[in-house]
């Protein structure tokens, strides 16, 4: 099987972008931020849909999602977050979190969802952001 997330779990290729991990869930920054802090919450077990998870796995994944979303909103100063689950390009259950402002128009929101926007950050800025977000997530999950 050739799966981006299964490969990532095995190789640890993007270890610097991992924000949190437990037995069932991996949380990491998306490699191409559509917004500041664009994050994905990934089921470790290779499934496509939430209904394929054991209930206990889904409970842990949803609790993790909720706390990561709260951390992202606090660290980015965003008003709300957009949640998206598609799995079209990578058929492995993962939930995108896009922190956004309430001031965005409908067209701007759809540009984010459609991958037409990018938030550029230097390696240093990204590193500082990751450190700050990891601290917040660990505090939320404690």
Short mmCIF file of C-alpha atoms in Angstrom, two decimals:
data_model
loop_
_atom_site.label_atom_id
_atom_site.label_comp_id
_atom_site.label_asym_id
_atom_site.label_seq_id
_atom_site.Cartn_x
_atom_site.Cartn_y
_atom_site.Cartn_z
CA UNK A 1 0.00 0.00 0.00
CA UNK A 2 1.30 3.45 -0.90
CA UNK A 3 -0.13 5.95 1.59
CA UNK A 4 1.39 9.31 2.49
CA UNK A 5 0.34 9.12 6.14
CA UNK A 6 1.26 5.46 6.63
CA UNK A 7 4.67 6.23 5.12
CA UNK A 8 5.06 9.29 7.34
CA UNK A 9 4.22 7.25 10.43
CA UNK A 10 6.90 4.74 9.46
CA UNK A 11 9.68 7.07 8.27
CA UNK A 12 9.10 10.00 10.67
CA UNK A 13 10.19 12.11 7.70
CA UNK A 14 8.45 15.26 8.95
CA UNK A 15 9.19 14.87 12.65
CA UNK A 16 9.72 18.62 13.08
CA UNK A 17 6.08 19.26 12.09
CA UNK A 18 4.60 16.76 14.57
CA UNK A 19 2.69 18.65 17.24
CA UNK A 20 1.26 15.74 19.23
CA UNK A 21 1.10 11.97 19.06
CA UNK A 22 -0.44 9.17 21.05
CA UNK A 23 -1.39 5.55 20.39
CA UNK A 24 -4.24 6.41 18.00
CA UNK A 25 -3.65 9.92 16.67
CA UNK A 26 -0.94 12.00 15.02
CA UNK A 27 -1.24 15.79 14.81
CA UNK A 28 1.02 17.70 12.46
CA UNK A 29 1.23 20.93 10.56
CA UNK A 30 0.22 20.68 6.94
CA UNK A 31 3.31 20.95 4.75
CA UNK A 32 1.75 23.77 2.68
CA UNK A 33 -0.13 26.09 5.02
CA UNK A 34 -3.30 27.45 3.47
CA UNK A 35 -3.61 29.61 6.61
CA UNK A 36 -1.34 30.26 9.57
CA UNK A 37 -1.36 27.02 11.55
CA UNK A 38 -3.12 24.80 8.97
CA UNK A 39 -3.00 21.47 10.81
CA UNK A 40 -4.12 17.90 10.21
CA UNK A 41 -5.29 15.40 12.81
CA UNK A 42 -4.56 11.92 11.47
CA UNK A 43 -5.85 8.53 12.58
CA UNK A 44 -2.85 6.25 12.98
CA UNK A 45 -4.78 3.23 11.79
CA UNK A 46 -5.30 3.25 8.02
CA UNK A 47 -9.03 3.79 7.52
CA UNK A 48 -10.89 6.17 5.23
CA UNK A 49 -13.93 7.01 7.34
CA UNK A 50 -14.65 7.72 10.99
CA UNK A 51 -17.21 4.91 10.97
CA UNK A 52 -14.35 2.43 10.39
CA UNK A 53 -12.69 3.39 13.68
CA UNK A 54 -13.44 1.64 16.92
CA UNK A 55 -15.60 3.90 19.06
CA UNK A 56 -12.74 4.34 21.53
CA UNK A 57 -10.41 5.44 18.70
CA UNK A 58 -12.96 8.00 17.50
CA UNK A 59 -13.46 9.33 21.03
CA UNK A 60 -9.71 9.87 21.43
CA UNK A 61 -9.40 11.40 17.95
CA UNK A 62 -12.30 13.80 18.50
CA UNK A 63 -11.03 14.83 21.95
CA UNK A 64 -7.60 15.47 20.46
CA UNK A 65 -9.14 17.44 17.59
CA UNK A 66 -11.13 19.61 20.02
CA UNK A 67 -8.10 20.43 22.13
CA UNK A 68 -5.85 21.07 19.14
CA UNK A 69 -8.47 23.38 17.66
CA UNK A 70 -8.62 25.33 20.95
CA UNK A 71 -4.83 25.58 20.97
CA UNK A 72 -4.71 26.78 17.37
CA UNK A 73 -7.34 29.45 18.02
CA UNK A 74 -5.43 30.68 21.07
CA UNK A 75 -2.00 30.73 19.43
CA UNK A 76 -3.08 32.20 16.07
CA UNK A 77 -5.66 34.62 17.47
CA UNK A 78 -8.16 33.31 14.91
CA UNK A 79 -11.89 33.68 15.57
CA UNK A 80 -12.91 30.26 14.35
CA UNK A 81 -11.67 27.17 12.58
CA UNK A 82 -12.81 25.44 9.43
CA UNK A 83 -12.89 21.63 9.60
CA UNK A 84 -12.56 19.58 6.45
CA UNK A 85 -12.41 15.84 5.78
CA UNK A 86 -12.11 14.77 2.16
CA UNK A 87 -9.55 12.04 1.68
CA UNK A 88 -9.58 12.45 -2.10
CA UNK A 89 -5.83 12.72 -2.60
CA UNK A 90 -4.85 10.69 0.47
CA UNK A 91 -7.52 8.10 1.36
CA UNK A 92 -6.40 7.85 5.01
CA UNK A 93 -8.62 9.46 7.65
CA UNK A 94 -7.36 12.94 8.46
CA UNK A 95 -9.11 16.14 9.49
CA UNK A 96 -7.86 19.53 8.33
CA UNK A 97 -8.08 22.47 10.73
CA UNK A 98 -7.87 25.93 9.15
CA UNK A 99 -7.76 28.78 11.72
CA UNK A 100 -9.51 31.81 10.16
CA UNK A 101 -10.91 35.25 10.88
CA UNK A 102 -14.63 36.03 11.04
CA UNK A 103 -13.88 38.88 8.63
CA UNK A 104 -13.27 36.50 5.72
CA UNK A 105 -15.77 36.52 2.90
CA UNK A 106 -17.36 33.35 1.58
CA UNK A 107 -15.11 33.53 -1.50
CA UNK A 108 -12.00 33.85 0.69
CA UNK A 109 -13.06 30.81 2.73
CA UNK A 110 -13.57 28.77 -0.44
CA UNK A 111 -10.18 29.90 -1.76
CA UNK A 112 -8.63 28.44 1.41
CA UNK A 113 -10.56 25.18 1.10
CA UNK A 114 -9.72 24.90 -2.61
CA UNK A 115 -6.00 25.25 -1.95
CA UNK A 116 -5.72 28.63 -3.66
CA UNK A 117 -4.05 30.36 -0.72
CA UNK A 118 -0.71 29.89 1.00
CA UNK A 119 0.59 31.31 4.24
CA UNK A 120 4.33 31.73 3.78
CA UNK A 121 6.63 31.53 6.79
CA UNK A 122 10.39 31.37 7.10
CA UNK A 123 11.94 28.29 8.68
CA UNK A 124 12.61 30.34 11.82
CA UNK A 125 9.02 31.63 12.02
CA UNK A 126 7.67 28.13 11.44
CA UNK A 127 9.96 26.73 14.16
CA UNK A 128 8.87 29.37 16.68
CA UNK A 129 5.23 28.77 15.81
CA UNK A 130 5.62 25.00 16.23
CA UNK A 131 7.28 25.42 19.63
CA UNK A 132 4.54 27.77 20.85
CA UNK A 133 1.76 25.55 19.56
CA UNK A 134 3.29 22.38 21.03
CA UNK A 135 3.46 24.04 24.46
CA UNK A 136 -0.19 25.06 24.21
CA UNK A 137 -1.34 21.63 23.00
CA UNK A 138 0.53 19.86 25.80
CA UNK A 139 -1.11 22.20 28.32
CA UNK A 140 -4.56 21.50 26.79
CA UNK A 141 -4.00 17.74 26.81
CA UNK A 142 -2.57 17.63 30.35
#
